[in-house]
mmCIF file with all atom_site columns, C-alpha atoms in Angstrom:
data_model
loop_
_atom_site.group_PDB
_atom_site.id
_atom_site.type_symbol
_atom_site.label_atom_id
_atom_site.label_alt_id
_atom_site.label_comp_id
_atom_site.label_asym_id
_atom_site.label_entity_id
_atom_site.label_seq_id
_atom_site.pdbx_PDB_ins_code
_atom_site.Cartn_x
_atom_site.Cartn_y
_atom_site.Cartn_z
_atom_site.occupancy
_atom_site.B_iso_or_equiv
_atom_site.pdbx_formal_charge
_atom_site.auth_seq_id
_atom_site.auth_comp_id
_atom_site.auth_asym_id
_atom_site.auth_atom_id
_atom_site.pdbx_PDB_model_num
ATOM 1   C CA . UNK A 1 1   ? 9.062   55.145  -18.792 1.00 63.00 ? 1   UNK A CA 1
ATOM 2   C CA . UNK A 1 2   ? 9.418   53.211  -15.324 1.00 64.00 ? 2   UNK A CA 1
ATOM 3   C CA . UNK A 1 3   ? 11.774  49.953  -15.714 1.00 66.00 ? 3   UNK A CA 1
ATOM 4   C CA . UNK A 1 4   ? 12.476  46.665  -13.500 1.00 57.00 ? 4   UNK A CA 1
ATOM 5   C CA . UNK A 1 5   ? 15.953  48.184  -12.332 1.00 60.00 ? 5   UNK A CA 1
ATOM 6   C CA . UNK A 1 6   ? 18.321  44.811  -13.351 1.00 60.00 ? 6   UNK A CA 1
ATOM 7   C CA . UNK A 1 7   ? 20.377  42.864  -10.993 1.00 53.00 ? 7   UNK A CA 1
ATOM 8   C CA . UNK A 1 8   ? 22.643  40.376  -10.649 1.00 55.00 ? 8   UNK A CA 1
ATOM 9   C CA . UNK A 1 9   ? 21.612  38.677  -7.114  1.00 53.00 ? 9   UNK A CA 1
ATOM 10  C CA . UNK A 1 10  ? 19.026  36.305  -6.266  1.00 47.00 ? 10  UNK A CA 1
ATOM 11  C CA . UNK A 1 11  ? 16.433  37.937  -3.804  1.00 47.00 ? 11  UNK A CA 1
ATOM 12  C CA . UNK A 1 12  ? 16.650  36.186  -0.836  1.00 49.00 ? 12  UNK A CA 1
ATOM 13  C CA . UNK A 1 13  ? 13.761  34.674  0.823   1.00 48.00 ? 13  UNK A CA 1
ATOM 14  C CA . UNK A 1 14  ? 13.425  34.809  4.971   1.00 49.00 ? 14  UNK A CA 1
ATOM 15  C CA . UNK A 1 15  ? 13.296  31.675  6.843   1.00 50.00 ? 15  UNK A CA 1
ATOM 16  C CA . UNK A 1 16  ? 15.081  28.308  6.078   1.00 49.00 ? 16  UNK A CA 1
ATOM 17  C CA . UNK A 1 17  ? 12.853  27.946  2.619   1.00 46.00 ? 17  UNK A CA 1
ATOM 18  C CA . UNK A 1 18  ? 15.304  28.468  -0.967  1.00 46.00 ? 18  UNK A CA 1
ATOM 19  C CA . UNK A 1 19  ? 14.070  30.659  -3.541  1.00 47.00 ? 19  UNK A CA 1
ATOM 20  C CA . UNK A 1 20  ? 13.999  27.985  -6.559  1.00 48.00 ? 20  UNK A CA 1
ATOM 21  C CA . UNK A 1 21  ? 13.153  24.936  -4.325  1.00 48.00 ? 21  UNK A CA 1
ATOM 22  C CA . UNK A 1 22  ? 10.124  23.337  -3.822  1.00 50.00 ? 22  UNK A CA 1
ATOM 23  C CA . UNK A 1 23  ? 9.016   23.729  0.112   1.00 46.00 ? 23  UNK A CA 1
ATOM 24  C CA . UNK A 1 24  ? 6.732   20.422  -0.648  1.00 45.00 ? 24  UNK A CA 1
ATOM 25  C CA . UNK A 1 25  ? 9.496   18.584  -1.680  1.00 45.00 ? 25  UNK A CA 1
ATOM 26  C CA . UNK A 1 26  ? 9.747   16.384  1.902   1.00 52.00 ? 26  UNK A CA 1
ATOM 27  C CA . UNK A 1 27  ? 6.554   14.805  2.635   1.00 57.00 ? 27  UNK A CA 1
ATOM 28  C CA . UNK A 1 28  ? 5.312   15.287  6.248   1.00 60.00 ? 28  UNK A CA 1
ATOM 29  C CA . UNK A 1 29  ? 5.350   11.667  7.930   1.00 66.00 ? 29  UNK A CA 1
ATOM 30  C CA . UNK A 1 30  ? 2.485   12.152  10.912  1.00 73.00 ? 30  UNK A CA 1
ATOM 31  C CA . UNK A 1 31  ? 0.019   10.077  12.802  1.00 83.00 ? 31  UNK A CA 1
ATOM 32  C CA . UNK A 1 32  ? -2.412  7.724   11.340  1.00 87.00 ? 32  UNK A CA 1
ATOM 33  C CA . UNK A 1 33  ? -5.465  9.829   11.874  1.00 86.00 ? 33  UNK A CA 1
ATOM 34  C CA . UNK A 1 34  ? -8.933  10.871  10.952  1.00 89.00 ? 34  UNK A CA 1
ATOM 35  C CA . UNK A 1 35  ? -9.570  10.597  7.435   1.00 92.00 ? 35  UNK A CA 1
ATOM 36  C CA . UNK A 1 36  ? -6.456  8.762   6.340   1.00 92.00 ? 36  UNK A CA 1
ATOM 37  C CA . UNK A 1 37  ? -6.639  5.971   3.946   1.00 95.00 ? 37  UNK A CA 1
ATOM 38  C CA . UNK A 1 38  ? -5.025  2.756   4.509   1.00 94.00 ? 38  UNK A CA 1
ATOM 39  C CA . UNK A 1 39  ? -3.937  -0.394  2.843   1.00 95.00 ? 39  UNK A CA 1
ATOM 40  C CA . UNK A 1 40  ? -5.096  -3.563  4.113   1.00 96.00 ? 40  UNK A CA 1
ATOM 41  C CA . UNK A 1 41  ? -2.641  -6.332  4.516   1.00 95.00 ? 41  UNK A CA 1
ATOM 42  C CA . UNK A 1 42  ? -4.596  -9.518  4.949   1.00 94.00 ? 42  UNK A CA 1
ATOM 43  C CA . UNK A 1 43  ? -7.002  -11.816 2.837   1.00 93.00 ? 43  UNK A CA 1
ATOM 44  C CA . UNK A 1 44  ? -10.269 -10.528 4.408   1.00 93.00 ? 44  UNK A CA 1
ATOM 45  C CA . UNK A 1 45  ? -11.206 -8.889  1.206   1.00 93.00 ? 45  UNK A CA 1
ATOM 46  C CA . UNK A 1 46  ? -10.883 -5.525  2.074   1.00 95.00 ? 46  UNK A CA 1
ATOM 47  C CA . UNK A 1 47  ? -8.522  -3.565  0.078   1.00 95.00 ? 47  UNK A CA 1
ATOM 48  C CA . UNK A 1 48  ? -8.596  -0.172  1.274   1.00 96.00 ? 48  UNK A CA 1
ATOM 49  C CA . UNK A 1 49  ? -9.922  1.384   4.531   1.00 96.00 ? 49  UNK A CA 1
ATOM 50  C CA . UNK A 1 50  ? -10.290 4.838   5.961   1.00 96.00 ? 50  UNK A CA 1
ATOM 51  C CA . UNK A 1 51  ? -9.827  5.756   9.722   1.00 94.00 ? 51  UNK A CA 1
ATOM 52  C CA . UNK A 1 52  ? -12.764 6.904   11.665  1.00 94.00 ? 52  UNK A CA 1
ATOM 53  C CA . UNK A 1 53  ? -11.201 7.263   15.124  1.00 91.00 ? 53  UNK A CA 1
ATOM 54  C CA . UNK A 1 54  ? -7.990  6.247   16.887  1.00 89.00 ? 54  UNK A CA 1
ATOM 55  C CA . UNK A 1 55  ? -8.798  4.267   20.212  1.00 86.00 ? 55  UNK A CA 1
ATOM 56  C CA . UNK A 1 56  ? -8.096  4.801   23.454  1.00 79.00 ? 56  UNK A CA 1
ATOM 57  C CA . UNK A 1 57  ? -8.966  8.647   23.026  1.00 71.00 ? 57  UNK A CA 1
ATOM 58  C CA . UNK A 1 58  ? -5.836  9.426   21.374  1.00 73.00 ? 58  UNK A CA 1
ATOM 59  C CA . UNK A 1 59  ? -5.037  12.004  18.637  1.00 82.00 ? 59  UNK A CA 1
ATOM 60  C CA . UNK A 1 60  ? -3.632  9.687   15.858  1.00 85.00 ? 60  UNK A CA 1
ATOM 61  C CA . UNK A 1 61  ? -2.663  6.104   16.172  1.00 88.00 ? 61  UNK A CA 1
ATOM 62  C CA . UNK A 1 62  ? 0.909   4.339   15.631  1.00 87.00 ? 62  UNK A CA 1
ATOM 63  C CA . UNK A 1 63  ? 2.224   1.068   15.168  1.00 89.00 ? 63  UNK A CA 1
ATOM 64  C CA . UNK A 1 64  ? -0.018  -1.806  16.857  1.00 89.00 ? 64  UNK A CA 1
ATOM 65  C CA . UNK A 1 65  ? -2.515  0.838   17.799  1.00 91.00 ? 65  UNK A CA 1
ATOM 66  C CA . UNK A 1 66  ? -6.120  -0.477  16.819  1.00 93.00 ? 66  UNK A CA 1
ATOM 67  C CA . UNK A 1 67  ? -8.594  2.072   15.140  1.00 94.00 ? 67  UNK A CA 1
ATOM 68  C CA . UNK A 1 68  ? -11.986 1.964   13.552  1.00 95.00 ? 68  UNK A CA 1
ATOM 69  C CA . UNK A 1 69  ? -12.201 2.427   10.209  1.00 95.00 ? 69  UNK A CA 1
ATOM 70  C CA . UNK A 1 70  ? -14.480 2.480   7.180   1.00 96.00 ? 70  UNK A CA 1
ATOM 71  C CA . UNK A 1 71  ? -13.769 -0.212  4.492   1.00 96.00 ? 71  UNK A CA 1
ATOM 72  C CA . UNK A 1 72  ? -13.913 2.276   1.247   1.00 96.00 ? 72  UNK A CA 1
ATOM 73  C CA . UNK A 1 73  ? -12.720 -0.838  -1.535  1.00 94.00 ? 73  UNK A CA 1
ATOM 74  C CA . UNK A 1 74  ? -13.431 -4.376  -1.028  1.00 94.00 ? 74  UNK A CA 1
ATOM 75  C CA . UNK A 1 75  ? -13.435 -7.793  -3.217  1.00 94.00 ? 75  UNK A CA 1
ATOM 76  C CA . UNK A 1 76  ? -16.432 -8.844  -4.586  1.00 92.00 ? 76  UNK A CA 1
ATOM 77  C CA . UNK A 1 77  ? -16.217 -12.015 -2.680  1.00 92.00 ? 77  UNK A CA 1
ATOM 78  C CA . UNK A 1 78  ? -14.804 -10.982 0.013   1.00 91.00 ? 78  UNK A CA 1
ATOM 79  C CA . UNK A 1 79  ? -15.760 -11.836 4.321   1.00 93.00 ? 79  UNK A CA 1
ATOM 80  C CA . UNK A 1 80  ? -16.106 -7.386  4.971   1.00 94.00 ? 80  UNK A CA 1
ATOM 81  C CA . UNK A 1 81  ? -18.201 -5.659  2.078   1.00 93.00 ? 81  UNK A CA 1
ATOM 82  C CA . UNK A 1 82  ? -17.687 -1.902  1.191   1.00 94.00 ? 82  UNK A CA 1
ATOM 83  C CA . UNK A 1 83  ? -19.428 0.166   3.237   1.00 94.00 ? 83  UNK A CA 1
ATOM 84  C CA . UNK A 1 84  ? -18.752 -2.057  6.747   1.00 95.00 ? 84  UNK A CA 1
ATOM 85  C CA . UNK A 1 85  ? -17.554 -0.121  9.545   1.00 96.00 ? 85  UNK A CA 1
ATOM 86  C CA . UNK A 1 86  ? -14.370 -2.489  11.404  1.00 96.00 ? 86  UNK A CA 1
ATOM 87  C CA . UNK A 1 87  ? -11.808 -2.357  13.773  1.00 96.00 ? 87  UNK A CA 1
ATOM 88  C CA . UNK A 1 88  ? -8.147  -2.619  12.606  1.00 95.00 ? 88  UNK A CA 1
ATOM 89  C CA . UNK A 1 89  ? -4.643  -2.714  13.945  1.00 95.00 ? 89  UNK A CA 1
ATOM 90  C CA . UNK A 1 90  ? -2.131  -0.553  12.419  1.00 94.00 ? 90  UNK A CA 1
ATOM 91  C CA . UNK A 1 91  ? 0.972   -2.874  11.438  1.00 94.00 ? 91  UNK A CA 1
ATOM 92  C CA . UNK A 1 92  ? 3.485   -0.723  8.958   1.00 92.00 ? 92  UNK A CA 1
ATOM 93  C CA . UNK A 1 93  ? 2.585   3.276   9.239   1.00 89.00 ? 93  UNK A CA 1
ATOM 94  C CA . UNK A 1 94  ? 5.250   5.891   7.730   1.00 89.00 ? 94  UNK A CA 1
ATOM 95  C CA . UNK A 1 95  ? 6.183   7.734   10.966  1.00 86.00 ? 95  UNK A CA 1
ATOM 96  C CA . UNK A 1 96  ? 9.213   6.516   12.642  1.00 82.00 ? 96  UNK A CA 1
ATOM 97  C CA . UNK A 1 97  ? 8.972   5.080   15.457  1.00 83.00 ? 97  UNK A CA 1
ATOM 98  C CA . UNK A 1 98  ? 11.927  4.852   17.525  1.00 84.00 ? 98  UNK A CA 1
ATOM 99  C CA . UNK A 1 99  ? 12.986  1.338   19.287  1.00 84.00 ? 99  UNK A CA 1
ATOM 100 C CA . UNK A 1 100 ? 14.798  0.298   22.769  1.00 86.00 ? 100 UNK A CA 1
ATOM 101 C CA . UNK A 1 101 ? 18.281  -0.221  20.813  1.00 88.00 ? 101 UNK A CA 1
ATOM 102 C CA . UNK A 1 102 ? 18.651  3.126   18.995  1.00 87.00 ? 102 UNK A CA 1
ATOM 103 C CA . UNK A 1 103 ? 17.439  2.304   15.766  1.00 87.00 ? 103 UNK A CA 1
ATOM 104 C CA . UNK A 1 104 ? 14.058  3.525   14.469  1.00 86.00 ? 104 UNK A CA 1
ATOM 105 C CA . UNK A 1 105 ? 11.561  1.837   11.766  1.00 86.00 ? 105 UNK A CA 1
ATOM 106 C CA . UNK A 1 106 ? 9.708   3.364   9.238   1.00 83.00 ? 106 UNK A CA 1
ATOM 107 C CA . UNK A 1 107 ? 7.749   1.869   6.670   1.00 88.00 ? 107 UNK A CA 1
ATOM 108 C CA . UNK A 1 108 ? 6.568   3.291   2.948   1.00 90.00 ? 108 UNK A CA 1
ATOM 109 C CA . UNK A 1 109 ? 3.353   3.084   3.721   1.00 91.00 ? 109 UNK A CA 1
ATOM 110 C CA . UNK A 1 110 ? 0.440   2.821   5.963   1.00 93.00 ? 110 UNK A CA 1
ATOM 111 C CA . UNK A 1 111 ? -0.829  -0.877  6.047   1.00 95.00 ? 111 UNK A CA 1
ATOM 112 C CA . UNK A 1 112 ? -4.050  -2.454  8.750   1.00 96.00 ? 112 UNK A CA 1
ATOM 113 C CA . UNK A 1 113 ? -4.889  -6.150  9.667   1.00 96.00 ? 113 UNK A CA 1
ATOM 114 C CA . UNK A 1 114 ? -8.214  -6.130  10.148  1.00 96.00 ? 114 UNK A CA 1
ATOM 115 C CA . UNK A 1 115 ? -9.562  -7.582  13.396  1.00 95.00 ? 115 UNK A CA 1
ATOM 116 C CA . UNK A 1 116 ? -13.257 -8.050  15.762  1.00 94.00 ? 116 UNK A CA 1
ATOM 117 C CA . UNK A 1 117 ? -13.603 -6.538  18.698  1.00 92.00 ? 117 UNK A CA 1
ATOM 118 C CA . UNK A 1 118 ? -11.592 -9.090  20.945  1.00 92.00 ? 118 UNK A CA 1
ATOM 119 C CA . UNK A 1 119 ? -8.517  -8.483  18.680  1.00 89.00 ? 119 UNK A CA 1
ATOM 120 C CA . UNK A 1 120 ? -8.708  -11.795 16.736  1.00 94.00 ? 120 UNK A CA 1
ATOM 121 C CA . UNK A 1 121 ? -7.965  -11.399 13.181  1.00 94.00 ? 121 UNK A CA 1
ATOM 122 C CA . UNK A 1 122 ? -10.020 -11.992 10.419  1.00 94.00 ? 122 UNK A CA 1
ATOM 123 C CA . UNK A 1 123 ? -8.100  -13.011 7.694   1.00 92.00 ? 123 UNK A CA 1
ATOM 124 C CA . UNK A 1 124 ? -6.223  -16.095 7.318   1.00 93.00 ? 124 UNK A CA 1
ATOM 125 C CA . UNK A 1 125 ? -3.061  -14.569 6.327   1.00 94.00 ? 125 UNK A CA 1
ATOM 126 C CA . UNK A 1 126 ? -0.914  -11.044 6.616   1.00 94.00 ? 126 UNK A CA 1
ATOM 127 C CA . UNK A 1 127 ? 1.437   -9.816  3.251   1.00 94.00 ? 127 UNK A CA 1
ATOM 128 C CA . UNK A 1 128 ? 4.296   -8.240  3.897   1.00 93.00 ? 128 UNK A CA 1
ATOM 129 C CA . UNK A 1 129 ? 6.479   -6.840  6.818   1.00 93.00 ? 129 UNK A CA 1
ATOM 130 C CA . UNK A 1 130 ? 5.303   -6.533  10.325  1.00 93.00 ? 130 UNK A CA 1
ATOM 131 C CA . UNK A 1 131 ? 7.284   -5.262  13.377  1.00 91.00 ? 131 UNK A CA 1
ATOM 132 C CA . UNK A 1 132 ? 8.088   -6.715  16.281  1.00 89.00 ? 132 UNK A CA 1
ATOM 133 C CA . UNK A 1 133 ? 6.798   -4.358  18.196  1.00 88.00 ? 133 UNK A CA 1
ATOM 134 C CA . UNK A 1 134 ? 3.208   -5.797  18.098  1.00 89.00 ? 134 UNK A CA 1
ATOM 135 C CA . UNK A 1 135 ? 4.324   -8.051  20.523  1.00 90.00 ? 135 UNK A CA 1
ATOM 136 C CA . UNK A 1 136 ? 4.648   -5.804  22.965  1.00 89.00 ? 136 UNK A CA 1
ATOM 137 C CA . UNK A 1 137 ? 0.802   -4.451  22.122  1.00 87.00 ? 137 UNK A CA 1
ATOM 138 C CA . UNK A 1 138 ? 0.172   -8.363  22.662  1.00 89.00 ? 138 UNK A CA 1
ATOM 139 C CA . UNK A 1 139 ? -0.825  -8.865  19.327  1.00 90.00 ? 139 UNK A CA 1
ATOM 140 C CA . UNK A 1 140 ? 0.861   -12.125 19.070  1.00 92.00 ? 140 UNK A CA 1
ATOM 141 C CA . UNK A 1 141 ? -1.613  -13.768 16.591  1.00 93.00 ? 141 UNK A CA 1
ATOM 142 C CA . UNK A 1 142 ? -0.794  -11.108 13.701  1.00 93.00 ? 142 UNK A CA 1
ATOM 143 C CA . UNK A 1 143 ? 2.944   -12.161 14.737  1.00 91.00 ? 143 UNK A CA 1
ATOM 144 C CA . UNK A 1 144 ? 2.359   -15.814 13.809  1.00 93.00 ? 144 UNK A CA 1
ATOM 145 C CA . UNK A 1 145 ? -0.138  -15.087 10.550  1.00 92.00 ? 145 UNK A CA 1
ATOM 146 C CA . UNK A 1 146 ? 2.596   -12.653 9.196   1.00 90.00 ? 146 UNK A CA 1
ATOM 147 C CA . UNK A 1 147 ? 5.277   -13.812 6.076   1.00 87.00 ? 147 UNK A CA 1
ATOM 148 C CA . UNK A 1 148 ? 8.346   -11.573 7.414   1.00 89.00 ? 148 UNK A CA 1
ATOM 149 C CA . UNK A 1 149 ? 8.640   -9.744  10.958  1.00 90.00 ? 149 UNK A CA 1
ATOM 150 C CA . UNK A 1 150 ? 10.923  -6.635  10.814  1.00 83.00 ? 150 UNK A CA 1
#
């Protein structure tokens, strides 16, 4: 009768993947791009959106990119009702981005202020952390709306 002949070493696997380790283990941080579902960060009444396209005809968007997206959860009594198709500026996204001094920012999540299509907001107020860098995209009115700029 044929038998599993019996060893003492691990088999080895090729590559830079280990045999008992998870390969999914590290989450792949990319662009904010079609289909991706973000948190809004202002008191418009949306609560989550999803991206329809990145502007300016690029593949994914970053931070302070704008990008239309589809508001998928919203407050009952809010200004944008589910189903309402809006522009948005990315403010915290989970790909680094790398800055003039070195140092690079990432965030834990991917987070929008929603805005019309001159780039005015339409909340009243942003939650949380937004980067400096949005100055630079001249998105100074976020800037002055937000509690804490990173």
């Amino acid at each position: 009768m044929w038998q599993f002949p019996v060893s003492d070493q691990v088999p080895q696997i090729s590559g830079n993947r280990q045999a008992c380790g998870n390969r999914f283990d590290k989450q792949q941080r990319t662009f904010i791009q079609m289909r991706t579902v973000l948190k809004v960060v202002d008191n418009s009444g949306a609560k989550k959106v999803m991206c329809i396209q990145a502007l300016k005809g690029k593949k994914g968007a970053r931070l302070g990119d704008t990008i239309i997206a589809s508001v998928k959860e919203a407050m009952p009594n809010g200004k944008v009702k589910k189903g309402k198709v809006v522009y948005g500026v990315v403010v915290r996204a989970a790909m680094q981005r790398g800055r003039c001094d070195g140092s690079e920012v990432k965030f834990d999540d991917n987070a929008v202020v929603l805005v019309d299509k001159q780039g005015q907001p339409i909340g009243t107020r942003v939650f949380g952390p937004v980067p400096h860098e949005l100055r630079q995209k001249k998105h100074v009115k976020i800037l002055t709306l937000a509690e804490h700029i990173a």
